mmCIF file of C-alpha atoms and ligand atoms in Angstrom:
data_model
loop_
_atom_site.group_PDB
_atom_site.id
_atom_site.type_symbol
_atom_site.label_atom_id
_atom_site.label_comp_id
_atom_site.label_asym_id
_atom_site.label_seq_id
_atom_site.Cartn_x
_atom_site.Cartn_y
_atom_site.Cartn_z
ATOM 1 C CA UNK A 1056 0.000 0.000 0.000
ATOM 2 C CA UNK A 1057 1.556 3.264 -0.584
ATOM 3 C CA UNK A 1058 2.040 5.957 1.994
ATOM 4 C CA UNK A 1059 0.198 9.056 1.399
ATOM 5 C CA UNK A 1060 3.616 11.507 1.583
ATOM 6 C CA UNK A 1061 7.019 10.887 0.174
ATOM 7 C CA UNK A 1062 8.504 12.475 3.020
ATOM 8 C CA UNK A 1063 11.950 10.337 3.850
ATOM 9 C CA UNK A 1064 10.929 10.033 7.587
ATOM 10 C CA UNK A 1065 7.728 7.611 6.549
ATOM 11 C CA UNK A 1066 8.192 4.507 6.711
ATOM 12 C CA UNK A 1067 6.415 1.934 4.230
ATOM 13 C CA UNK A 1068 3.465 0.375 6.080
ATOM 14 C CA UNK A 1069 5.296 -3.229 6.013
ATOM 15 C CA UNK A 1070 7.818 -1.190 8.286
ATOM 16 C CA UNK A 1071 5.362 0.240 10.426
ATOM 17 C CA UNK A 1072 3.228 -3.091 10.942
ATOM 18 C CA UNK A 1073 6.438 -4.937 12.350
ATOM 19 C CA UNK A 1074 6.346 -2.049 15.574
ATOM 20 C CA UNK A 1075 4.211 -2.710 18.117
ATOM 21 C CA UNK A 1076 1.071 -0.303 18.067
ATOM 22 C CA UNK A 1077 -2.183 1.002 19.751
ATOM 23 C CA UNK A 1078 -3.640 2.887 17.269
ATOM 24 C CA UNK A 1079 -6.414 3.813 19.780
ATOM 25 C CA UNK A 1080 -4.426 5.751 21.493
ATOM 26 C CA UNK A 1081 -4.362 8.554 18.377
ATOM 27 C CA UNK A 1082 -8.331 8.392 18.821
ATOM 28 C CA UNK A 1083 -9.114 9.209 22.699
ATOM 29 C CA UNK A 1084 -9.910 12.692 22.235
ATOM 30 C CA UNK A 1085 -11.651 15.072 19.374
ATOM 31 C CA UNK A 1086 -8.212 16.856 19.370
ATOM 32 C CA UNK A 1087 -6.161 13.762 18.998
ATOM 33 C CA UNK A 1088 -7.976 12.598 16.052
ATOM 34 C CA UNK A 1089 -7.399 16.613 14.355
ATOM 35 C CA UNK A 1090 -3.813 16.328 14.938
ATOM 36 C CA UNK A 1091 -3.174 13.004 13.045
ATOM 37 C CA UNK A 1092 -6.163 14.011 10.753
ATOM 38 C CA UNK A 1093 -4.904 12.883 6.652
ATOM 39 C CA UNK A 1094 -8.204 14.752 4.476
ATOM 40 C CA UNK A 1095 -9.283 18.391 5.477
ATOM 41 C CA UNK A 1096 -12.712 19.314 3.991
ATOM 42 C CA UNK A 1097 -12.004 23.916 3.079
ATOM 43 C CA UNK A 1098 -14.939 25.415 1.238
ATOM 44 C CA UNK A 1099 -12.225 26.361 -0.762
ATOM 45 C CA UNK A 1100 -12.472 23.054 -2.383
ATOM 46 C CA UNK A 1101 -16.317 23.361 -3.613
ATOM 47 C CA UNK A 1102 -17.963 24.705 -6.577
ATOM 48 C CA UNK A 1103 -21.286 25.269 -6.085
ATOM 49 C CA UNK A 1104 -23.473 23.682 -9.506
ATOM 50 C CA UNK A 1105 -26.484 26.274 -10.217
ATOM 51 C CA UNK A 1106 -29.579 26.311 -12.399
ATOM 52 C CA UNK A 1107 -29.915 29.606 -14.133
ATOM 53 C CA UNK A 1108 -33.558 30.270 -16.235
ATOM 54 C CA UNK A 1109 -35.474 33.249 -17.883
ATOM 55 C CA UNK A 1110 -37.287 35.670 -16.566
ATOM 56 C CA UNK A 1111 -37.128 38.434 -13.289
ATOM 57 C CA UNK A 1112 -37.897 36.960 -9.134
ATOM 58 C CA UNK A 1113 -38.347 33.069 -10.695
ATOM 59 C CA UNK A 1114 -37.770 30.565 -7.670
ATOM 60 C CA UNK A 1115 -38.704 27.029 -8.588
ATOM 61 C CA UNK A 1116 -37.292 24.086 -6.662
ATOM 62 C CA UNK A 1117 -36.484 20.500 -8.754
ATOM 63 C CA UNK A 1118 -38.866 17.352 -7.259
ATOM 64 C CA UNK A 1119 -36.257 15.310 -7.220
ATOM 65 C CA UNK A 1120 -33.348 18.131 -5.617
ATOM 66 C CA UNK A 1121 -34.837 19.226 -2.636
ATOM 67 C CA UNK A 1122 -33.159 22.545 -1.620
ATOM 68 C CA UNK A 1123 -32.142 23.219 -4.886
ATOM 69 C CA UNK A 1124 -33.766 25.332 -7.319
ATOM 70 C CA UNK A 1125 -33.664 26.697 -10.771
ATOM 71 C CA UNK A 1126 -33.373 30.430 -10.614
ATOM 72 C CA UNK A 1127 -33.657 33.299 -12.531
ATOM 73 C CA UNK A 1128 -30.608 35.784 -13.146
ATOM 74 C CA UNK A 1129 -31.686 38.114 -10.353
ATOM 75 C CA UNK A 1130 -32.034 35.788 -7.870
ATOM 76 C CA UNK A 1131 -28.883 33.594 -9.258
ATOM 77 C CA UNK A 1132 -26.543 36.456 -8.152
ATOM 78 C CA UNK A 1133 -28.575 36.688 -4.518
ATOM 79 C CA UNK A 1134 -27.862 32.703 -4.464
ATOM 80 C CA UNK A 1135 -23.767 33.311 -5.458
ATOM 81 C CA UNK A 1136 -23.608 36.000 -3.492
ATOM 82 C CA UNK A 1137 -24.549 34.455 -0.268
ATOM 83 C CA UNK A 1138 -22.029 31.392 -1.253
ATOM 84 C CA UNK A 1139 -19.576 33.600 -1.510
ATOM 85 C CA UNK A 1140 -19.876 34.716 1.837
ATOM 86 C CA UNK A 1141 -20.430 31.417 2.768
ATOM 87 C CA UNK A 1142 -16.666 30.941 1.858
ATOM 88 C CA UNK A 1143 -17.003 29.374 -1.671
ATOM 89 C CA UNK A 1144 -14.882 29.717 -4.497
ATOM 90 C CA UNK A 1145 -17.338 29.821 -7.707
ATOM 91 C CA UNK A 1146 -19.891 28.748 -8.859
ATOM 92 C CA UNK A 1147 -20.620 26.290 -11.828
ATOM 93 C CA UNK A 1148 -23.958 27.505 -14.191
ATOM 94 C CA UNK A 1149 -26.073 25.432 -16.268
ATOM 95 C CA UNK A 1150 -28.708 26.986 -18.373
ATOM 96 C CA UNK A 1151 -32.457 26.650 -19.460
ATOM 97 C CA UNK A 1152 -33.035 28.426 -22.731
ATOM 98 C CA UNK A 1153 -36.239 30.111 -23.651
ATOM 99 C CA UNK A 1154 -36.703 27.888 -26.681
ATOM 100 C CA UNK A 1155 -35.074 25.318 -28.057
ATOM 101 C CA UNK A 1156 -33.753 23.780 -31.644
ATOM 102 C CA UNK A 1157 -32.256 20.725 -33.227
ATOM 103 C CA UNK A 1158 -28.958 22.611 -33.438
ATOM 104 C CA UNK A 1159 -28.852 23.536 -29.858
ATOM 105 C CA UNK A 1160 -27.797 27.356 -31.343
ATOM 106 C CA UNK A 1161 -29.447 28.759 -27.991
ATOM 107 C CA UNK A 1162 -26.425 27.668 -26.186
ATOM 108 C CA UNK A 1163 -24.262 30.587 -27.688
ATOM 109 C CA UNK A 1164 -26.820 32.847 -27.682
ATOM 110 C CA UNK A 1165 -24.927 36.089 -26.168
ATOM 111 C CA UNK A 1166 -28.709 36.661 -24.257
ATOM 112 C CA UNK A 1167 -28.718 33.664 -23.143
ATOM 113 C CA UNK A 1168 -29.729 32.991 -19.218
ATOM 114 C CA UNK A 1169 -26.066 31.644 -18.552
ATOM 115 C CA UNK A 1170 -24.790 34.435 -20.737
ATOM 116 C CA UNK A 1171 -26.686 37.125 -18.614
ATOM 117 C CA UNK A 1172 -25.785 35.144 -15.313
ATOM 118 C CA UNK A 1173 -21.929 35.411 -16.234
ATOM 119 C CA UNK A 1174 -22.626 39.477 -16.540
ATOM 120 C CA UNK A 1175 -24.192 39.989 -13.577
ATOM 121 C CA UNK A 1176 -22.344 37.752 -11.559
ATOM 122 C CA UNK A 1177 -18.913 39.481 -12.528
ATOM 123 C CA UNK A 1178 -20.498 42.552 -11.988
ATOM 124 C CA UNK A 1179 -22.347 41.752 -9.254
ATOM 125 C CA UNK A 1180 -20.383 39.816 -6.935
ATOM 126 C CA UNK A 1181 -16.767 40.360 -7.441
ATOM 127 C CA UNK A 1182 -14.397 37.592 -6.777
ATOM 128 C CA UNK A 1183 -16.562 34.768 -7.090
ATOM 129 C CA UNK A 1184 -15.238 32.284 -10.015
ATOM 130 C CA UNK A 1185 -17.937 31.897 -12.346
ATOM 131 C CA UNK A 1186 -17.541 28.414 -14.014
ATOM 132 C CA UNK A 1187 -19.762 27.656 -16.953
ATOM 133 C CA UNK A 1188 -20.947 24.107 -17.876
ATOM 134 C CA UNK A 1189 -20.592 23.957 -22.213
ATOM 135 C CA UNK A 1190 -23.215 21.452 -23.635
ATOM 136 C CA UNK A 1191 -26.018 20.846 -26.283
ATOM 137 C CA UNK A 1192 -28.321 19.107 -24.476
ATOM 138 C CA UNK A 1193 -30.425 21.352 -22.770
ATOM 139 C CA UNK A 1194 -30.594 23.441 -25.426
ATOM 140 C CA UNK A 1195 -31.581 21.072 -28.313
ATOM 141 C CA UNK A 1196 -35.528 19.747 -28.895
ATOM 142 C CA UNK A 1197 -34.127 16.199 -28.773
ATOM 143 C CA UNK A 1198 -32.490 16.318 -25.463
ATOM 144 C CA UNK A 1199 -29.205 15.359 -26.842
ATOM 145 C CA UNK A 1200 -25.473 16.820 -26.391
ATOM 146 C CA UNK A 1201 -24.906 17.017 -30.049
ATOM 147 C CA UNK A 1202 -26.083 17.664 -33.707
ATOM 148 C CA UNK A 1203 -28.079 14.399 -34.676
ATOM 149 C CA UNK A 1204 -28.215 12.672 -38.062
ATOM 150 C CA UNK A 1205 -30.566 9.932 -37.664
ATOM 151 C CA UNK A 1206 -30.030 8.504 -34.244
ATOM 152 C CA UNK A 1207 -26.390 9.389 -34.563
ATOM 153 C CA UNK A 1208 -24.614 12.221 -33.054
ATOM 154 C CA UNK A 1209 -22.511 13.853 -35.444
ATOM 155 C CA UNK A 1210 -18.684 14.528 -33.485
ATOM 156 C CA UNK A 1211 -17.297 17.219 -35.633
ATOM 157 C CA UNK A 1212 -20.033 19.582 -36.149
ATOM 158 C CA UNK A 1213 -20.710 19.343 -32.634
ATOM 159 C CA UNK A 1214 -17.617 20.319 -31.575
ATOM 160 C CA UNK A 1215 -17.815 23.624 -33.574
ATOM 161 C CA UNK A 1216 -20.958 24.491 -31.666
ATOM 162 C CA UNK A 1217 -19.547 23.557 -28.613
ATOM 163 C CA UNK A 1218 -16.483 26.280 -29.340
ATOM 164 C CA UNK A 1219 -18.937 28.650 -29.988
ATOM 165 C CA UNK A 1220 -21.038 28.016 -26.914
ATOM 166 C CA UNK A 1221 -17.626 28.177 -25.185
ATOM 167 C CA UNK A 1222 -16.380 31.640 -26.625
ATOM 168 C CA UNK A 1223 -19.983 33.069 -26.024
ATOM 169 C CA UNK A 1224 -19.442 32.128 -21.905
ATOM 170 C CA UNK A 1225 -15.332 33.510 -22.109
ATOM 171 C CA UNK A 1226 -16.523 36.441 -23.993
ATOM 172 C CA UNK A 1227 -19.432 37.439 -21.223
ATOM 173 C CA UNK A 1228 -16.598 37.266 -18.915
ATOM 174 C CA UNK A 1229 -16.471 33.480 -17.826
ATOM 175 C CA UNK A 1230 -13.371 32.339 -15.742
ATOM 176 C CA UNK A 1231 -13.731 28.565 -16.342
ATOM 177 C CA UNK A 1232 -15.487 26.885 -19.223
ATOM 178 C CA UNK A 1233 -16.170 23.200 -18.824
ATOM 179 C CA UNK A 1234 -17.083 21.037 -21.467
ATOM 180 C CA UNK A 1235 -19.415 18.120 -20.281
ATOM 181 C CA UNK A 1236 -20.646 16.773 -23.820
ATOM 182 C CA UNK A 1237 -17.715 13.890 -24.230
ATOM 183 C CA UNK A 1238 -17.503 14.707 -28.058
ATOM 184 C CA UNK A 1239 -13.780 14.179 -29.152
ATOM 185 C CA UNK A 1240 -11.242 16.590 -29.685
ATOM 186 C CA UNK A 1241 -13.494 19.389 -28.026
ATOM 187 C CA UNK A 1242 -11.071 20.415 -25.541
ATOM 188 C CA UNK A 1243 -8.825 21.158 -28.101
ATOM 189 C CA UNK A 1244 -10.883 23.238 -30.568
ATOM 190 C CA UNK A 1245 -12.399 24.871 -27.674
ATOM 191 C CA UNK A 1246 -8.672 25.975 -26.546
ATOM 192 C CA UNK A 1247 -8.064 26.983 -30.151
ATOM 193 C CA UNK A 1248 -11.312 29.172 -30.362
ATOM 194 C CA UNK A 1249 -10.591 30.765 -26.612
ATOM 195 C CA UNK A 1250 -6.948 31.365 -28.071
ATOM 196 C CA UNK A 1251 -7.457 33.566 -31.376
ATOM 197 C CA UNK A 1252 -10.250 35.360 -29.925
ATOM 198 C CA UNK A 1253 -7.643 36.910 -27.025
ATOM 199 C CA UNK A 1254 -9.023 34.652 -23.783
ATOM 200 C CA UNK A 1255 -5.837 32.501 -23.707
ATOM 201 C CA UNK A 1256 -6.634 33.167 -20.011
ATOM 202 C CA UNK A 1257 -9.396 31.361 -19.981
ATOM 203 C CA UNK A 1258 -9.365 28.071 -18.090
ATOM 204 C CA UNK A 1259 -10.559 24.685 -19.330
ATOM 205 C CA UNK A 1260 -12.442 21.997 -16.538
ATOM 206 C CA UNK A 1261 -12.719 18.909 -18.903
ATOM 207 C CA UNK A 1262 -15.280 16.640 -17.886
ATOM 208 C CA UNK A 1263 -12.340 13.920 -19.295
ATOM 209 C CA UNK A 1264 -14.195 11.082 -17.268
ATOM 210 C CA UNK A 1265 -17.617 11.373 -17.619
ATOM 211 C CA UNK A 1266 -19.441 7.389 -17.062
ATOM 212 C CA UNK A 1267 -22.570 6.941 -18.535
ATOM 213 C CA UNK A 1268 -24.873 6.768 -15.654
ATOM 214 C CA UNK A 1269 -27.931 6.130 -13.856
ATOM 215 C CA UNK A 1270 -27.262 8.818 -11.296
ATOM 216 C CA UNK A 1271 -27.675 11.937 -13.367
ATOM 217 C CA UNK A 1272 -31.555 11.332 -13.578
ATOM 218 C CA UNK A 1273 -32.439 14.344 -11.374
ATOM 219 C CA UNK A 1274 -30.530 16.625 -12.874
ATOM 220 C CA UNK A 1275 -32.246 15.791 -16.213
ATOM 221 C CA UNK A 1276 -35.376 17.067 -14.542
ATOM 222 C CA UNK A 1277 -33.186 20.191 -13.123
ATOM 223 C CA UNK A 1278 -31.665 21.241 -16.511
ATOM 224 C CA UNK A 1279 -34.763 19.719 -18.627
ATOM 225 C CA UNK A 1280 -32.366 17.926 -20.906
ATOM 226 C CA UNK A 1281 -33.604 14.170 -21.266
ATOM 227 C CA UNK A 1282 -32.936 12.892 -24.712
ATOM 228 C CA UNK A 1283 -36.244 12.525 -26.634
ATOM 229 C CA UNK A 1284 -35.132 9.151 -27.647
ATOM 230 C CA UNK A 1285 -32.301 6.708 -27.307
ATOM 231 C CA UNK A 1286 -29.263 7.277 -24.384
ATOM 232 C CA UNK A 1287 -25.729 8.708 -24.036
ATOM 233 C CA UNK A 1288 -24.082 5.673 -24.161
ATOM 234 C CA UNK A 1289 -22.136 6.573 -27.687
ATOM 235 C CA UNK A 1290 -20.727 9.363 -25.987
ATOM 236 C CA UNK A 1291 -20.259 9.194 -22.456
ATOM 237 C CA UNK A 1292 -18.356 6.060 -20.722
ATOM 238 C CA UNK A 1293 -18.881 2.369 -20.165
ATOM 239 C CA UNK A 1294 -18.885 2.217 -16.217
ATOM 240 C CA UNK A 1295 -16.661 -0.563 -16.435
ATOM 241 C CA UNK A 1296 -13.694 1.048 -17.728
ATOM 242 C CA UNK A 1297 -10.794 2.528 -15.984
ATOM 243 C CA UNK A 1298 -8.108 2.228 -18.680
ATOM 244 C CA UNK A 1299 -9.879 4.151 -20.993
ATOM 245 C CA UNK A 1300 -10.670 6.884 -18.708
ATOM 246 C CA UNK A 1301 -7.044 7.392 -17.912
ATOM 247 C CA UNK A 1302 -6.550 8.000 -22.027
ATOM 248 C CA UNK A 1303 -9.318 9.873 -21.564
ATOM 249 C CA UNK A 1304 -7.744 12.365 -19.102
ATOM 250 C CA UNK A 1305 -4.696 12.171 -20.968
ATOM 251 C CA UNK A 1306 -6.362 13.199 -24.224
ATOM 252 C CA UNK A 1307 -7.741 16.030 -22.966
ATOM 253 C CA UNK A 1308 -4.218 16.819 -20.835
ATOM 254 C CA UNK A 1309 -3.060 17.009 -24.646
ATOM 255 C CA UNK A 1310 -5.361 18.820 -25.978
ATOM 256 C CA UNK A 1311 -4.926 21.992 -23.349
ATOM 257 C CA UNK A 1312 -7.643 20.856 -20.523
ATOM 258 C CA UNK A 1313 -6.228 22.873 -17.274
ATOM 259 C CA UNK A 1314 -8.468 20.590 -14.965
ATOM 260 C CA UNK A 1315 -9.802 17.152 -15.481
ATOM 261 C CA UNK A 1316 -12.959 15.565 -14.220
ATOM 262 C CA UNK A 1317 -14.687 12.154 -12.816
ATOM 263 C CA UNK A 1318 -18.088 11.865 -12.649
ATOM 264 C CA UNK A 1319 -19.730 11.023 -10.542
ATOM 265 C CA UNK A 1320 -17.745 10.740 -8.167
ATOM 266 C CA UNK A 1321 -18.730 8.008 -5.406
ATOM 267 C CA UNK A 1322 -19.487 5.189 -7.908
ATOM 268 C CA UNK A 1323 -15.846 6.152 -9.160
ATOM 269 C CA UNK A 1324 -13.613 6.591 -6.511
ATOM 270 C CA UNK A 1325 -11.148 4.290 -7.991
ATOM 271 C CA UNK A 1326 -11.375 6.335 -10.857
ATOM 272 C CA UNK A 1327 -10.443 9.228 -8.828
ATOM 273 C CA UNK A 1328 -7.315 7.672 -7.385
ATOM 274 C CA UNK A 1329 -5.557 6.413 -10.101
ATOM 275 C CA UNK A 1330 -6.419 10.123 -12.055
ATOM 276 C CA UNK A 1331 -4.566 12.028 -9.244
ATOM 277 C CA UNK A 1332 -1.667 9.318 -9.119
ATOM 278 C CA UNK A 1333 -0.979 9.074 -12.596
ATOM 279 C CA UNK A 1334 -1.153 12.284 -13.838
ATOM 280 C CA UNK A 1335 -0.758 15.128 -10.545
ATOM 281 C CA UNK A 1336 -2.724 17.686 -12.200
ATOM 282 C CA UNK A 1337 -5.549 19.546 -10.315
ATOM 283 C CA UNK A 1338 -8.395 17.341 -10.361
ATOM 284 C CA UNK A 1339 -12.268 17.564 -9.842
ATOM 285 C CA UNK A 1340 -15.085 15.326 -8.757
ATOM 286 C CA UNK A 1341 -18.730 15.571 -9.913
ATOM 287 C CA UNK A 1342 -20.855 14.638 -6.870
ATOM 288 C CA UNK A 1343 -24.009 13.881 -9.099
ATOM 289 C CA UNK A 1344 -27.587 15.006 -8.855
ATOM 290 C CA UNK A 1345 -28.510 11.294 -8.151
ATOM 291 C CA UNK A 1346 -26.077 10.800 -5.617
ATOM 292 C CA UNK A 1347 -27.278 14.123 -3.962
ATOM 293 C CA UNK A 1348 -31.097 12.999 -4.171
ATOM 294 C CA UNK A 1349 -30.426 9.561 -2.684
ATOM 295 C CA UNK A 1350 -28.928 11.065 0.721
ATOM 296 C CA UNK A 1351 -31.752 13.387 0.808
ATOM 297 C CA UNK A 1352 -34.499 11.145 0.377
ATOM 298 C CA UNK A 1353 -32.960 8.645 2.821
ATOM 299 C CA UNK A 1354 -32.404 11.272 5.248
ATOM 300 C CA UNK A 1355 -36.125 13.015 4.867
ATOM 301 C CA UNK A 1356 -37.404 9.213 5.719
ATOM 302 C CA UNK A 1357 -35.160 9.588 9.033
ATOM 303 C CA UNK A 1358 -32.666 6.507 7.969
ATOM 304 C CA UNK A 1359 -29.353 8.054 7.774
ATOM 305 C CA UNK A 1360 -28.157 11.050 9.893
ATOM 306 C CA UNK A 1361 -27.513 13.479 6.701
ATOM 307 C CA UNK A 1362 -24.972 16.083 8.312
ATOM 308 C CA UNK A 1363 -22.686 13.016 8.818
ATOM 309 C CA UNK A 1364 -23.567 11.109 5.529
ATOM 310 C CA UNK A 1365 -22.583 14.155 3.788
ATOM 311 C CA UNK A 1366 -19.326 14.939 5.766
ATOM 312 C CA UNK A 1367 -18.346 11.260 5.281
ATOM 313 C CA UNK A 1368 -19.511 11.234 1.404
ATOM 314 C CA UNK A 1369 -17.390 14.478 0.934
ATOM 315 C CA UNK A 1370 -14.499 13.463 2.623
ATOM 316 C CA UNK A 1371 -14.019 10.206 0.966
ATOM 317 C CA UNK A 1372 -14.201 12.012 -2.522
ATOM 318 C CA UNK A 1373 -11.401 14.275 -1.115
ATOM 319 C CA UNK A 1374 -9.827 11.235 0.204
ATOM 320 C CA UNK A 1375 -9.741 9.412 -3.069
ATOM 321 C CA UNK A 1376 -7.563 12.231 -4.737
ATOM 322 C CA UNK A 1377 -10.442 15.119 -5.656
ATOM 323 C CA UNK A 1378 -8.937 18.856 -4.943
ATOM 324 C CA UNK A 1379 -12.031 20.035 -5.873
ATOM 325 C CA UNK A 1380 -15.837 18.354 -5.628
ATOM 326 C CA UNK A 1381 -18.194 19.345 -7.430
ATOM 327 C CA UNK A 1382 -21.661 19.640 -5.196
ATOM 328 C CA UNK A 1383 -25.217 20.742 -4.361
ATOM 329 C CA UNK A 1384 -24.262 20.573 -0.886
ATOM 330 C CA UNK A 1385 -21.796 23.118 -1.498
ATOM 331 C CA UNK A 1386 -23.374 25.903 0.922
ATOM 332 C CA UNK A 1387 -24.214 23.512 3.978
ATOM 333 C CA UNK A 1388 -21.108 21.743 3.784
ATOM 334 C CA UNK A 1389 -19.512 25.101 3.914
ATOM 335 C CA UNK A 1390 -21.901 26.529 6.095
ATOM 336 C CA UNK A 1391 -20.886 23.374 8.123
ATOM 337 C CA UNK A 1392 -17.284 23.734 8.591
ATOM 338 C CA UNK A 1393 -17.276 27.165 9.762
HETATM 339 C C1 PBG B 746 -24.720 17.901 -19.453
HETATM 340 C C2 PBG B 746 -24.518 17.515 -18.039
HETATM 341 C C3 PBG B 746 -25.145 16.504 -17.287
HETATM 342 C C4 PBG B 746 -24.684 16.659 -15.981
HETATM 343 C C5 PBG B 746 -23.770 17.699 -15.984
HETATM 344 N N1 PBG B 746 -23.670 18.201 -17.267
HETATM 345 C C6 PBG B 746 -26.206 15.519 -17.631
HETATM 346 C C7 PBG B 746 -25.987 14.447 -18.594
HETATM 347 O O1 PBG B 746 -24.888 14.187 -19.082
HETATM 348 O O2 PBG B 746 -26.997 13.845 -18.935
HETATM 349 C C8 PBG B 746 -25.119 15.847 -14.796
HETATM 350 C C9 PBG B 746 -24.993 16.512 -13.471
HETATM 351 C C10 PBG B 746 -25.749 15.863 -12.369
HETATM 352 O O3 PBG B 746 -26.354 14.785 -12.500
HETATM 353 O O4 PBG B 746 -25.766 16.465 -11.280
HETATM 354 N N2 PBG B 746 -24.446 16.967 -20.406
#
């Protein structure tokens, strides 16, 4: 097993397991267990995920979130605002588009509700990172996160709405674009785009691992992006596969992708792990809608205690390698470790 430091005073754990121990005695008191403490939870490492939609004073919570809510721009910057001074870095948006088309153009519509968001947040509520998610699929009729031909969804024309999409976010003043679609070669035009159009200081969060999963079904009802017909699996990943999730990362390392992604993130902890071993960069987890809803809903049936479900869900995403997670619990974890 490997130790977590490389510092030459550790010993390797064969070492340490011919010593005679009491391991108890590093657990007798609250204070004891901080000092030898291995994962810190910070609200520094959270990014809040919200749902931005049309209109002035709109409030509307999901039936499957509970606590969270799609918003409209006004009350999106009252939302960042107060996780700001909760302590959190950014927020991530996700937008619902007035109408929608085949082509999914809504998504770089400078007007756009994430569009607006990104204005009024930087205006608004200085400091805050404003992270932007960059897909089709809530902004195409069919509910997928591409151009379709048939049933098939065409890679390269996608990824030229995808850059666009991506340049509309840097040029309303996003700090992080993140590409969730799992088209190839995005990250790389998207860097290209950012790049002759002067925002080579824009960031890239490449959701490089993204499984194809059961537990993003809330958030479908959140962002109103079920496909129509059909499911990601051409796109997004086989939740079998490791291997090809570490050429995934590396792909997108490649191609100019500043962070990487897993997601989810409890379902892939191994994934995690062997991410932030094998290639060091900074790395995020998606804590999922699904993941989200099924701690609520066990805790609003009084089975699981949720403040410590949540502490012990969060820390074991940090603990698998995750500098930053991804979460709708942002603001009460937060709120929670002050
Ligand atoms: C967009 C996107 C999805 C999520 C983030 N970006 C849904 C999907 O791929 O169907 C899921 C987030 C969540 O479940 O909380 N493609």
């Amino acid at each position: 097993m490997a130790t977590k430091t490389s510092e030459p005073h550790v010993r390797t754990s064969r070492a340490i397991l011919d010593l005679p121990q009491r391991p108890r005695r590093l657990r007798r008191s609250a204070a004891m267990r901080a000092l030898v403490r291995e994962t810190r939870l910070s609200p520094d490492n959270f990014l809040y995920p919200l749902f931005v939609i049309p209109g002035e004073g709109e409030r509307r919570e999901v039936g499957s979130m509970p606590g969270v809510y799609q918003r409209s721009v006004d009350e999106i910057v009252k939302e960042a605002a107060a996780a700001k001074s909760d302590g959190l870095p950014g927020v991530l948006l996700f937008g619902l588009p007035e109408s929608k088309d085949p082509a999914g153009t809504g998504a770089s519509d400078p007007e756009g509700p994430v569009q607006m968001a990104i204005r009024a947040l930087k205006r608004e509520v200085p400091g805050l990172l404003v992270v932007t998610d960059v897909c089709l699929c809530e902004y195409t009729s069919h509910g997928h996160c591409g151009i379709v031909d048939g049933e098939e969804i065409v890679n390269d024309s996608t990824v030229e709405e995808l850059a666009r999409a991506a340049l509309s976010h840097a040029a309303a003043g996003a700090d992080i674009v993140a590409p969730s679609d799992m088209m190839d070669g995005r990250v790389g035009r998207i860097r290209e785009r950012l790049d002759e159009a002067g925002f080579s200081q824009v960031a890239i969060m490449a959701y490089a691992a993204k499984y194809c999963s059961a537990f993003y079904g809330p958030f479908r009802e959140a962002a109103d992006s079920a496909p129509a017909f059909g499911d990601r699996r051409s796109h997004q990943m086989d939740p079998a596969n490791v291997e090809e999730a570490l050429r995934e990362v590396a792909l997108d390392l490649d191609e100019g992708a500043d962070i990487v992604m897993v997601k989810p993130a409890i379902t892939y902890l191994d994934v995690i792990s062997r991410v932030k071993q094998e290639f060091g960069v900074p790395t995020a987890a998606y804590h999922v809608s699904g993941e989200y809803a099924m701690l609520k809903a066990a805790a609003r049936n009084g089975w699981i205690d949720e403040p410590r479900a949540m502490m012990e869900t969060l820390t074991s995403i940090r603990r698998a390698g995750a500098d930053i997670v991804i979460t709708y619990y942002a603001r009460e974890v937060a709120r929670a470790l002050a």
